[in-house]
Coordinates of C-alpha atoms in Angstrom, one line a residue:
M1 CA 25.1 6.7 68.0
S2 CA 26.1 3.7 69.9
G3 CA 23.5 1.9 71.9
Q4 CA 20.5 2.7 70.0
P5 CA 18.6 0.3 68.3
A6 CA 19.2 -0.3 64.5
T7 CA 15.9 1.3 62.5
R8 CA 13.7 -1.0 60.7
S9 CA 11.6 -0.9 58.0
A10 CA 8.3 -3.0 56.9
A11 CA 6.4 -2.7 53.4
L12 CA 2.5 -3.3 53.5
F13 CA 0.5 -4.4 50.5
G14 CA -2.8 -3.6 50.1
T15 CA -5.4 -1.3 48.4
F16 CA -4.6 1.9 50.0
D17 CA -5.2 3.7 46.7
V18 CA -9.1 3.4 46.5
G19 CA -11.5 5.3 48.6
N20 CA -12.6 2.7 50.8
Y21 CA -12.9 3.4 54.6
G22 CA -12.2 -0.1 55.9
D23 CA -9.1 -0.8 53.6
L24 CA -7.6 2.8 54.2
L25 CA -7.5 2.0 58.4
F26 CA -4.8 -1.0 57.8
P27 CA -1.6 1.2 57.3
H28 CA -2.6 2.8 60.8
I29 CA -3.2 -0.4 62.2
A30 CA 0.1 -1.9 61.1
A31 CA 2.2 0.9 62.5
H32 CA 0.8 0.7 65.9
M33 CA 1.0 -3.3 65.7
L34 CA 4.4 -2.6 64.6
G35 CA 5.5 -0.5 67.9
D36 CA 6.7 2.9 68.5
G37 CA 10.0 2.1 68.3
P38 CA 12.6 3.2 65.3
V39 CA 10.4 1.5 62.5
T40 CA 9.6 3.0 59.2
L41 CA 6.5 1.8 57.3
R42 CA 5.9 2.1 53.5
C43 CA 2.7 1.0 51.9
Y44 CA 2.0 -0.2 48.3
S45 CA -1.1 -0.4 46.3
P46 CA -1.3 -1.5 42.5
R47 CA -1.6 1.9 41.6
G48 CA -0.3 4.2 44.2
G49 CA -1.1 7.5 45.5
A50 CA -4.0 8.4 48.1
P51 CA -8.0 9.0 48.3
A52 CA -9.0 12.9 48.7
W53 CA -9.6 12.2 52.4
A54 CA -7.3 13.2 55.1
D55 CA -5.8 10.7 57.8
C56 CA -4.9 8.3 54.5
W57 CA -1.4 6.8 54.6
P58 CA 0.3 7.4 51.2
A59 CA 0.7 4.5 49.0
R60 CA 3.4 3.8 46.6
P61 CA 2.6 1.8 43.5
I62 CA 3.7 -1.9 43.5
A63 CA 6.2 -1.3 40.2
A64 CA 8.3 1.2 42.5
F65 CA 9.4 -1.3 44.9
S66 CA 12.1 -2.3 43.2
G67 CA 13.6 1.3 43.3
D68 CA 13.1 1.7 46.8
P69 CA 15.3 0.6 50.0
A70 CA 14.8 -2.8 50.6
P71 CA 12.3 -3.7 53.6
D72 CA 13.4 -5.8 57.0
L73 CA 9.2 -7.4 56.6
C74 CA 6.9 -7.6 53.9
L75 CA 3.3 -7.7 55.0
I76 CA 0.1 -8.7 53.0
G77 CA -3.1 -7.4 54.0
G78 CA -5.5 -7.0 55.8
G79 CA -8.3 -6.8 53.5
N80 CA -10.3 -8.9 51.1
I81 CA -7.4 -9.0 48.8
I82 CA -6.5 -13.1 48.3
H83 CA -7.6 -14.1 44.7
A84 CA -6.2 -13.8 41.1
S85 CA -9.4 -12.7 39.6
P86 CA -10.4 -9.5 37.2
T87 CA -11.4 -6.5 38.9
P88 CA -14.0 -4.4 37.9
L89 CA -13.1 -1.4 39.9
P90 CA -12.8 1.3 37.7
D91 CA -9.9 2.9 40.2
Y92 CA -7.8 0.4 38.8
A93 CA -8.6 0.0 35.0
G94 CA -5.5 -0.5 32.8
A95 CA -3.1 -0.4 36.2
F96 CA -1.7 -3.8 34.6
R97 CA -1.7 -5.3 31.2
R98 CA -3.8 -8.1 33.1
S99 CA -6.6 -7.3 35.1
D100 CA -6.4 -10.4 37.0
F101 CA -2.7 -9.4 38.2
T102 CA -4.1 -6.5 39.8
Y103 CA -5.2 -8.6 43.0
A104 CA -2.6 -10.8 42.3
S105 CA 0.3 -8.1 42.8
L106 CA -0.8 -7.8 46.3
W107 CA 0.0 -11.5 47.7
L108 CA 1.8 -13.3 44.8
G109 CA 3.6 -10.1 43.9
A110 CA 4.6 -9.4 47.3
S111 CA 5.9 -12.7 47.7
I112 CA 8.1 -12.3 44.8
L113 CA 9.3 -9.0 45.8
A114 CA 10.0 -10.1 49.6
A115 CA 12.1 -13.1 47.8
T116 CA 13.8 -10.5 45.6
T117 CA 15.2 -8.5 48.5
G118 CA 15.7 -11.1 51.2
A119 CA 12.9 -9.8 53.6
R120 CA 10.9 -11.6 55.8
L121 CA 7.3 -12.3 54.7
A122 CA 4.2 -12.3 56.9
W123 CA 0.4 -12.6 55.7
N124 CA -1.2 -9.8 58.2
A125 CA -4.5 -11.4 58.4
P126 CA -5.9 -10.7 55.0
G127 CA -9.4 -12.5 53.4
V128 CA -9.9 -14.9 50.6
P129 CA -13.5 -14.0 49.3
F130 CA -13.6 -17.1 47.1
P131 CA -11.6 -20.0 46.3
V132 CA -8.2 -19.1 44.7
E133 CA -8.9 -20.0 40.3
G134 CA -6.9 -20.2 37.7
A135 CA -3.9 -23.1 37.5
W136 CA -1.3 -20.4 37.5
A137 CA -2.3 -18.5 40.4
R138 CA -2.8 -22.1 42.0
D139 CA 0.5 -23.4 41.3
L140 CA 2.4 -19.8 42.5
R141 CA 0.4 -19.9 45.4
D142 CA 2.0 -23.1 46.6
L143 CA 5.3 -21.6 46.0
A144 CA 4.8 -18.3 47.9
L145 CA 3.0 -20.1 50.8
A146 CA 6.4 -22.1 51.2
G147 CA 8.5 -18.9 51.3
A148 CA 6.3 -17.3 54.0
D149 CA 7.7 -16.6 57.4
H150 CA 4.1 -16.1 59.4
V151 CA 0.7 -17.1 57.5
T152 CA -2.6 -15.7 59.1
L153 CA -6.1 -15.4 57.8
R154 CA -8.9 -13.5 59.0
D155 CA -11.8 -16.6 59.0
R156 CA -11.8 -19.8 58.5
A157 CA -13.9 -19.8 55.2
S158 CA -10.6 -17.8 53.9
R159 CA -8.4 -21.1 54.8
V160 CA -10.8 -23.2 52.9
F161 CA -11.1 -21.0 49.9
L162 CA -7.2 -20.5 50.0
G163 CA -7.0 -24.6 49.3
A164 CA -3.4 -25.0 50.4
P165 CA -4.0 -27.8 53.3
G166 CA -0.3 -28.4 53.4
T167 CA 0.5 -25.1 55.0
P168 CA -0.1 -24.0 58.1
T169 CA -2.2 -20.9 58.8
E170 CA -3.4 -19.7 61.8
I171 CA -6.9 -17.6 62.2
V172 CA -6.5 -14.4 63.6
P173 CA -9.4 -12.2 63.8
D174 CA -9.3 -8.7 61.1
T175 CA -6.7 -6.5 62.5
A176 CA -9.4 -3.5 62.4
L177 CA -10.9 -4.8 65.5
T178 CA -8.1 -2.8 67.2
I179 CA -8.7 0.5 66.0
S180 CA -10.0 1.8 69.2
E181 CA -6.6 1.0 70.5
V182 CA -5.2 3.0 67.5
W183 CA -7.5 6.2 67.8
P184 CA -9.2 6.1 71.4
A185 CA -12.8 7.4 71.1
A186 CA -11.9 10.7 73.1
T187 CA -9.2 12.0 70.4
L188 CA -12.3 11.6 67.4
R189 CA -15.2 13.7 69.3
P190 CA -13.8 16.9 67.5
A191 CA -13.7 15.3 64.1
A192 CA -17.2 13.8 64.9
Q193 CA -18.5 16.9 65.8
A194 CA -16.8 19.0 62.5
A195 CA -19.4 16.9 60.4
F196 CA -22.4 18.6 62.0
D197 CA -20.8 22.0 62.2
A198 CA -19.9 21.8 58.7
Q199 CA -23.4 21.6 57.9
G200 CA -24.6 24.1 60.2
V201 CA -26.2 21.6 62.6
A202 CA -26.0 21.0 66.2
V203 CA -24.8 18.2 67.5
P204 CA -27.6 15.7 68.5
E205 CA -27.5 14.0 71.7
R206 CA -28.0 11.0 70.1
W207 CA -27.5 9.8 66.5
I208 CA -27.1 6.3 64.7
A209 CA -24.3 5.9 61.9
V210 CA -25.7 4.5 59.0
H211 CA -24.3 3.0 55.6
L212 CA -25.7 2.2 52.5
N213 CA -24.6 0.0 49.8
D214 CA -26.6 -0.7 46.5
R215 CA -26.0 -4.5 46.7
Y216 CA -28.1 -4.8 49.5
I217 CA -31.1 -2.7 49.4
G218 CA -33.2 -5.2 47.7
G219 CA -33.8 -2.7 44.3
D220 CA -35.8 -0.7 46.6
L221 CA -34.1 2.1 48.3
G222 CA -37.2 3.9 49.4
A223 CA -38.0 0.8 51.5
A224 CA -34.6 0.5 53.2
C225 CA -35.0 4.3 53.9
A226 CA -38.2 3.8 55.4
A227 CA -36.3 1.2 57.9
I228 CA -34.0 3.6 58.3
N229 CA -36.5 6.1 59.5
R230 CA -38.4 3.6 62.1
I231 CA -35.1 2.3 63.4
A232 CA -34.1 6.1 63.7
T233 CA -37.4 6.8 65.8
T234 CA -37.3 4.0 67.9
L235 CA -34.0 4.9 69.3
R236 CA -34.6 8.6 69.2
A237 CA -31.3 9.5 67.4
V238 CA -30.7 11.1 64.5
P239 CA -29.6 9.1 61.6
V240 CA -26.3 9.6 59.8
L241 CA -25.5 8.6 56.3
L242 CA -22.0 7.9 55.9
A243 CA -20.1 7.1 52.5
I244 CA -17.9 4.8 53.8
G245 CA -17.0 3.5 50.3
P246 CA -16.9 5.9 47.6
C247 CA -15.1 3.5 45.3
H248 CA -18.4 1.5 45.2
G249 CA -20.7 4.3 44.9
D250 CA -21.5 4.9 48.3
D251 CA -21.6 8.7 47.9
A252 CA -24.0 8.9 45.3
L253 CA -26.4 6.4 47.0
A254 CA -26.4 8.4 50.2
R255 CA -27.4 11.5 48.3
E256 CA -30.1 9.5 46.6
A257 CA -31.2 8.1 49.8
M258 CA -31.9 11.7 51.2
A259 CA -35.1 12.1 49.3
F260 CA -36.8 9.2 51.3
M261 CA -36.0 10.4 54.7
N262 CA -38.5 11.6 56.7
V263 CA -36.6 12.3 59.7
P264 CA -33.9 14.6 60.5
T265 CA -31.0 13.5 58.9
L266 CA -27.2 14.1 58.6
I267 CA -25.8 13.0 55.6
V268 CA -22.0 12.5 54.9
D269 CA -20.9 11.9 51.7
Q270 CA -17.9 13.7 51.5
P271 CA -16.0 13.0 54.9
Q272 CA -13.1 14.9 55.9
G273 CA -10.9 11.8 56.9
L274 CA -10.7 8.4 58.2
R275 CA -10.9 9.6 61.8
Q276 CA -14.0 11.4 61.0
I277 CA -16.1 8.4 59.9
A278 CA -14.4 6.4 62.8
G279 CA -15.5 9.2 65.2
L280 CA -19.0 9.1 63.9
I281 CA -19.3 5.7 64.4
A282 CA -17.3 5.5 67.9
H283 CA -19.9 8.2 69.3
A284 CA -22.9 6.7 68.0
E285 CA -25.6 5.1 69.8
A286 CA -25.2 2.0 67.1
Y287 CA -24.4 1.3 63.6
V288 CA -26.5 -0.3 61.2
G289 CA -25.1 -1.0 57.3
S290 CA -23.6 -3.0 54.9
S291 CA -19.8 -2.1 55.8
L292 CA -17.7 -4.7 57.3
H293 CA -15.5 -2.4 58.6
G294 CA -18.1 -0.3 59.7
L295 CA -19.6 -2.7 62.3
I296 CA -16.1 -3.8 63.1
T297 CA -15.6 -0.1 64.2
A298 CA -18.8 -0.2 66.0
L299 CA -17.9 -3.2 67.9
S300 CA -14.2 -2.1 68.5
Y301 CA -15.3 1.1 70.4
G302 CA -18.4 -1.4 72.4
R303 CA -20.8 -0.1 70.1
P304 CA -23.6 -2.0 69.2
G305 CA -24.3 -2.9 65.3
I306 CA -26.1 -4.8 62.9
A307 CA -24.7 -5.7 59.3
V308 CA -27.1 -5.9 56.3
A309 CA -25.7 -8.3 54.0
R310 CA -26.3 -11.5 52.2
T311 CA -24.9 -14.4 54.3
R312 CA -23.0 -15.8 51.1
M313 CA -20.7 -12.9 52.0
V314 CA -18.8 -15.1 54.1
K315 CA -16.6 -12.2 55.6
F316 CA -19.5 -11.3 57.7
L317 CA -20.0 -14.4 59.4
G318 CA -16.1 -15.0 59.6
L319 CA -16.1 -12.1 61.7
L320 CA -19.3 -12.9 63.6
E321 CA -19.8 -16.8 64.5
P322 CA -16.0 -16.6 66.6
L323 CA -17.9 -14.1 68.4
D324 CA -21.1 -15.7 68.9
E325 CA -22.7 -12.9 67.3
A326 CA -24.0 -14.1 63.9
A327 CA -27.6 -12.7 64.8
R328 CA -26.0 -9.5 63.8
L329 CA -25.7 -10.4 60.3
Q330 CA -29.3 -9.6 58.9
E331 CA -30.2 -10.2 55.0
S332 CA -32.2 -7.0 54.4
W333 CA -33.2 -3.9 55.9
A334 CA -36.8 -5.3 56.9
D335 CA -34.8 -7.9 58.8
A336 CA -32.4 -5.4 60.4
E337 CA -35.6 -3.3 61.6
A338 CA -37.3 -6.6 63.2
A339 CA -34.1 -6.9 64.9
A340 CA -33.1 -3.5 66.0
E341 CA -34.7 -3.5 69.2
T342 CA -32.8 -6.5 70.5
L343 CA -29.3 -5.9 68.8
L344 CA -28.8 -2.4 69.2
Q345 CA -29.0 -2.4 73.0
V346 CA -25.8 -1.9 74.9
L347 CA -23.3 -4.9 74.0
P348 CA -23.7 -7.6 77.2
P349 CA -20.7 -8.2 79.2
A350 CA -20.0 -11.9 77.3
T351 CA -20.0 -10.2 74.1
R352 CA -17.3 -7.7 75.7
T353 CA -15.4 -10.4 76.9
R354 CA -15.5 -12.2 73.3
L355 CA -14.2 -8.8 71.7
Q356 CA -11.0 -8.5 74.4
T357 CA -10.0 -12.1 73.5
A358 CA -10.2 -11.7 70.0
K359 CA -8.0 -8.3 70.4
A360 CA -5.7 -10.4 72.8
R361 CA -5.1 -12.7 69.6
I362 CA -4.3 -9.7 67.4
E363 CA -1.9 -8.4 70.0
A364 CA -0.2 -12.1 69.8
H365 CA -0.1 -11.7 66.1
A366 CA 1.3 -8.3 66.3
A367 CA 4.2 -9.5 68.8
V368 CA 4.8 -12.1 66.1
L369 CA 5.5 -9.4 63.3
R370 CA 7.5 -7.2 65.6
G371 CA 9.7 -10.5 66.2
L372 CA 10.2 -11.0 62.5
L373 CA 11.4 -7.4 62.0
A374 CA 14.8 -8.1 63.6
A375 CA 14.8 -11.8 63.6
A376 CA 16.9 -14.1 60.8
P377 CA 14.7 -15.8 58.6
S378 CA 13.7 -19.4 58.9
A379 CA 15.7 -22.0 56.8
G380 CA 12.6 -23.2 55.4
A381 CA 11.3 -20.1 54.5
V382 CA 14.6 -18.7 53.2
A383 CA 14.6 -22.0 50.7
G384 CA 11.1 -21.2 49.9
R385 CA 11.5 -18.0 48.9
A386 CA 14.5 -19.1 47.0
R387 CA 12.6 -21.8 45.0
L388 CA 9.9 -19.0 44.3
L389 CA 12.5 -16.6 42.5
Q390 CA 13.9 -19.3 40.8
A391 CA 10.8 -20.5 39.1
V392 CA 9.4 -16.7 38.3
S393 CA 12.5 -15.5 37.0
A394 CA 13.3 -18.4 34.7
E395 CA 11.8 -19.3 31.3
R396 CA 8.8 -21.3 31.8
P397 CA 6.7 -21.9 29.0
S398 CA 4.0 -23.7 30.5
H399 CA 3.5 -20.6 33.1
A400 CA 4.1 -18.0 31.1
E401 CA 2.0 -15.8 33.7
W402 CA 4.7 -16.1 36.2
G403 CA 7.2 -14.0 34.0
L404 CA 4.6 -11.6 32.9
L405 CA 3.6 -11.0 36.7
F406 CA 7.1 -11.0 37.4
D407 CA 7.7 -8.1 34.9
A408 CA 4.2 -6.0 35.8
I409 CA 5.3 -5.6 39.6
G410 CA 8.6 -4.3 38.5
A411 CA 10.8 -7.2 39.8
A412 CA 12.9 -7.6 36.7
G413 CA 14.0 -4.0 38.0
F414 CA 16.4 -5.6 40.6
A415 CA 19.8 -5.9 39.3
P416 CA 21.2 -9.1 40.9
D417 CA 24.7 -9.4 41.2
D418 CA 24.9 -12.4 39.0
A419 CA 25.0 -11.7 35.2
D420 CA 22.9 -15.3 34.2
K421 CA 20.2 -14.0 36.4
Q422 CA 19.9 -10.5 35.0
A423 CA 19.7 -11.9 31.5
N424 CA 16.9 -14.2 32.9
A425 CA 15.0 -11.4 34.4
L426 CA 15.8 -9.2 31.2
A427 CA 14.5 -11.8 28.6
I428 CA 11.2 -11.9 30.9
A429 CA 11.2 -8.4 30.6
M430 CA 11.6 -8.2 26.5
R431 CA 8.0 -10.0 26.2
G432 CA 6.8 -6.6 27.5
P433 CA 6.9 -3.3 25.4
A434 CA 10.6 -2.7 24.0
D435 CA 10.3 0.8 25.6
E436 CA 13.1 3.1 26.7
A437 CA 13.0 2.1 30.3
L438 CA 13.9 -1.5 29.4
R439 CA 16.6 -0.4 27.1
D440 CA 18.0 1.8 29.7
R441 CA 17.9 -1.7 32.1
I442 CA 19.6 -3.7 29.3
A443 CA 22.0 -0.8 29.1
K444 CA 23.1 -0.5 32.8
A445 CA 23.6 -4.5 33.0
R446 CA 25.9 -4.3 29.6
A447 CA 28.1 -1.5 31.9
D448 CA 27.9 -3.9 34.4
W449 CA 29.4 -7.3 32.5
P450 CA 30.4 -5.8 28.9
N451 CA 31.6 -9.4 28.0
H452 CA 28.2 -11.2 28.8
L453 CA 27.1 -12.5 25.6
R454 CA 23.6 -12.8 26.6
L455 CA 23.2 -9.6 27.5
A456 CA 24.5 -8.2 24.2
L457 CA 22.2 -10.7 22.2
L458 CA 19.1 -9.0 24.2
E459 CA 20.8 -5.5 23.4
A460 CA 20.3 -6.6 20.0
E461 CA 16.8 -7.9 20.5
W462 CA 15.9 -4.5 21.8
L463 CA 17.3 -2.6 19.0
E464 CA 15.2 -4.8 16.4
R465 CA 12.1 -4.8 18.6
S466 CA 12.1 -0.9 18.6
G467 CA 12.5 -0.5 14.6
R468 CA 16.6 -0.2 14.6
S469 CA 17.0 -3.3 12.2
E470 CA 20.2 -1.4 10.8
Q471 CA 21.7 -1.1 14.3
A472 CA 21.0 -4.7 15.5
Q473 CA 22.4 -6.1 12.1
L474 CA 25.4 -4.0 12.9
R475 CA 25.9 -5.2 16.5
L476 CA 25.0 -8.8 15.4
T477 CA 27.9 -9.0 12.8
A478 CA 30.0 -7.8 15.7
L479 CA 29.5 -9.9 18.4
Q480 CA 29.9 -13.3 15.5
E481 CA 33.1 -11.7 14.9
Q482 CA 34.0 -11.3 18.8
H483 CA 32.7 -14.7 19.5
P484 CA 33.7 -17.2 16.5
D485 CA 33.0 -20.4 18.6
N486 CA 29.5 -19.3 19.5
P487 CA 26.6 -19.8 16.9
W488 CA 23.9 -17.6 18.6
P489 CA 25.2 -14.4 17.2
A490 CA 24.9 -15.7 13.8
V491 CA 21.2 -17.4 14.4
R492 CA 19.9 -14.1 15.8
L493 CA 21.5 -12.4 12.4
V494 CA 20.5 -14.9 10.3
R495 CA 16.5 -14.7 11.6
L496 CA 17.0 -10.9 11.6
L497 CA 18.3 -11.0 7.6
A498 CA 15.2 -13.1 6.5
G499 CA 12.9 -11.0 8.3
S500 CA 14.1 -7.5 6.9
D501 CA 13.8 -9.3 3.1
Q502 CA 17.5 -10.2 2.9
V503 CA 16.8 -13.9 2.1
E504 CA 19.7 -14.6 0.0
A505 CA 21.9 -12.6 2.8
A506 CA 20.6 -15.2 5.2
R507 CA 21.3 -18.3 3.4
S508 CA 24.8 -17.2 2.7
L509 CA 25.4 -16.7 5.9
Y510 CA 23.9 -19.9 7.3
D511 CA 25.9 -21.9 4.8
L512 CA 29.1 -19.9 5.5
R513 CA 28.5 -19.9 9.8
L514 CA 25.9 -22.4 10.5
R515 CA 25.8 -25.4 8.4
D516 CA 27.9 -27.5 10.4
A517 CA 27.4 -25.7 13.6
A518 CA 26.3 -27.9 17.0
L519 CA 22.7 -27.0 16.9
T520 CA 19.9 -29.6 17.2
P521 CA 18.4 -30.8 14.0
S522 CA 15.0 -28.8 15.0
Q523 CA 17.1 -25.4 15.1
H524 CA 18.4 -26.4 11.7
R525 CA 14.8 -27.0 10.4
E526 CA 13.7 -23.7 11.8
L527 CA 16.4 -21.8 10.2
T528 CA 16.5 -22.9 6.7
R529 CA 12.6 -22.9 6.4
L530 CA 13.2 -19.1 6.1
W531 CA 13.9 -19.7 2.5
R532 CA 12.6 -22.9 1.9
P533 CA 9.1 -23.8 1.4
T534 CA 7.5 -26.3 4.2
P535 CA 7.0 -29.8 2.3
P536 CA 3.3 -30.4 1.9

């Protein structure tokens, strides 16, 4: 109907397929930031799917992106996802052939996919947990950043760790700080009450939300729980043990902790969903725990909180220092207990003002994202994305990882309207398994460009690699007749014959077709070594 605004679409990349409360909030927050207009949001994660919680946005596997409608905007993050190191998470075991591609797929891969579709590209205030390592990732990082329309990170340490001083990056607080705008506190009260109802417990007048993580209990769960018991007694509140990150074993730890609790305690080791976790924090007297997004949720709803974690985990101070609240990070449960009387009081007006300022910065960032949905991409970003796509889709012996990542994320599944580009993409894909999916892609390309020689040679290579040597030989024989002035069908056929113990046939074909062909000296030597011994 005329007069109606066009529907826009965005693709969000992050770890939305693992059971971790903070990461699972980002799709809801992104949808809120992009507005109530005709905007669709699809989410992509390394493996895809959704944890067994309610309220989780379904995530598609990154490799499925190429088969979905192209978005107008690709968003990277949030979350602590900007690195290219192997991941120990069991959820991602085997997600990619190389473990260091798992998180790289979320930002380097997303940048490549945006370049492939022509979508605008924005970094949605993700975190960088440590310096980007690996020359292949650092070089690709620079190409990816040059193709972005808008780059934001969530703290200054992330800017340092990203290590790209020539790239303008804005600091925008973790966008989860606006969760109270997405889900107003009053709407979460029923979900919080349901946690008590499920265990036949009357809703207490006061409770505190508590989160335990094995990394921050100092090896003594009993001592940590003793501190929790005393904090709860001081505040005259019931502790609620929340398993915020089952992917890190928080649920098992919460169950183990119950043996050490000597005050009435509610355990929520299997939350019904994200709204229940948010509600139990939003309506608590306070939050104490080792989840960054548990603390962010508390502050968003104006509740006081303490984070129990190491200062070397820069994400905590990255949030708190700009708010002038660094004291809310305590290194042990004993320290948290000592600080509780001071820090778990009602937030002072100055803190509330700083929180509102931080939320306003997030809203300004959201306005930029909404503008990018419909805006024409900048000339600089278009040039950067073209350079990135050319780099990863071409043969790059010095950066083999680029081609492997290109294939792993399914970017090679796109069918460019150029035969040479498609042949480049399929040549990279050929480094992986010669499976039926690759055969289908080659067949489609051959149907689109039936006279393209390189595509025909790739078809013969697939036949050989998949164990169909006789069919490959027939195909190459036909190609050398169809292209008598091109030596490459005969080159491939000589190699195939020699590798199939038909050495004399290989030598005869070389003498007939290739001896005087315009190949380089090294290419001639490589072929004749197939039947001549290498000189000592």
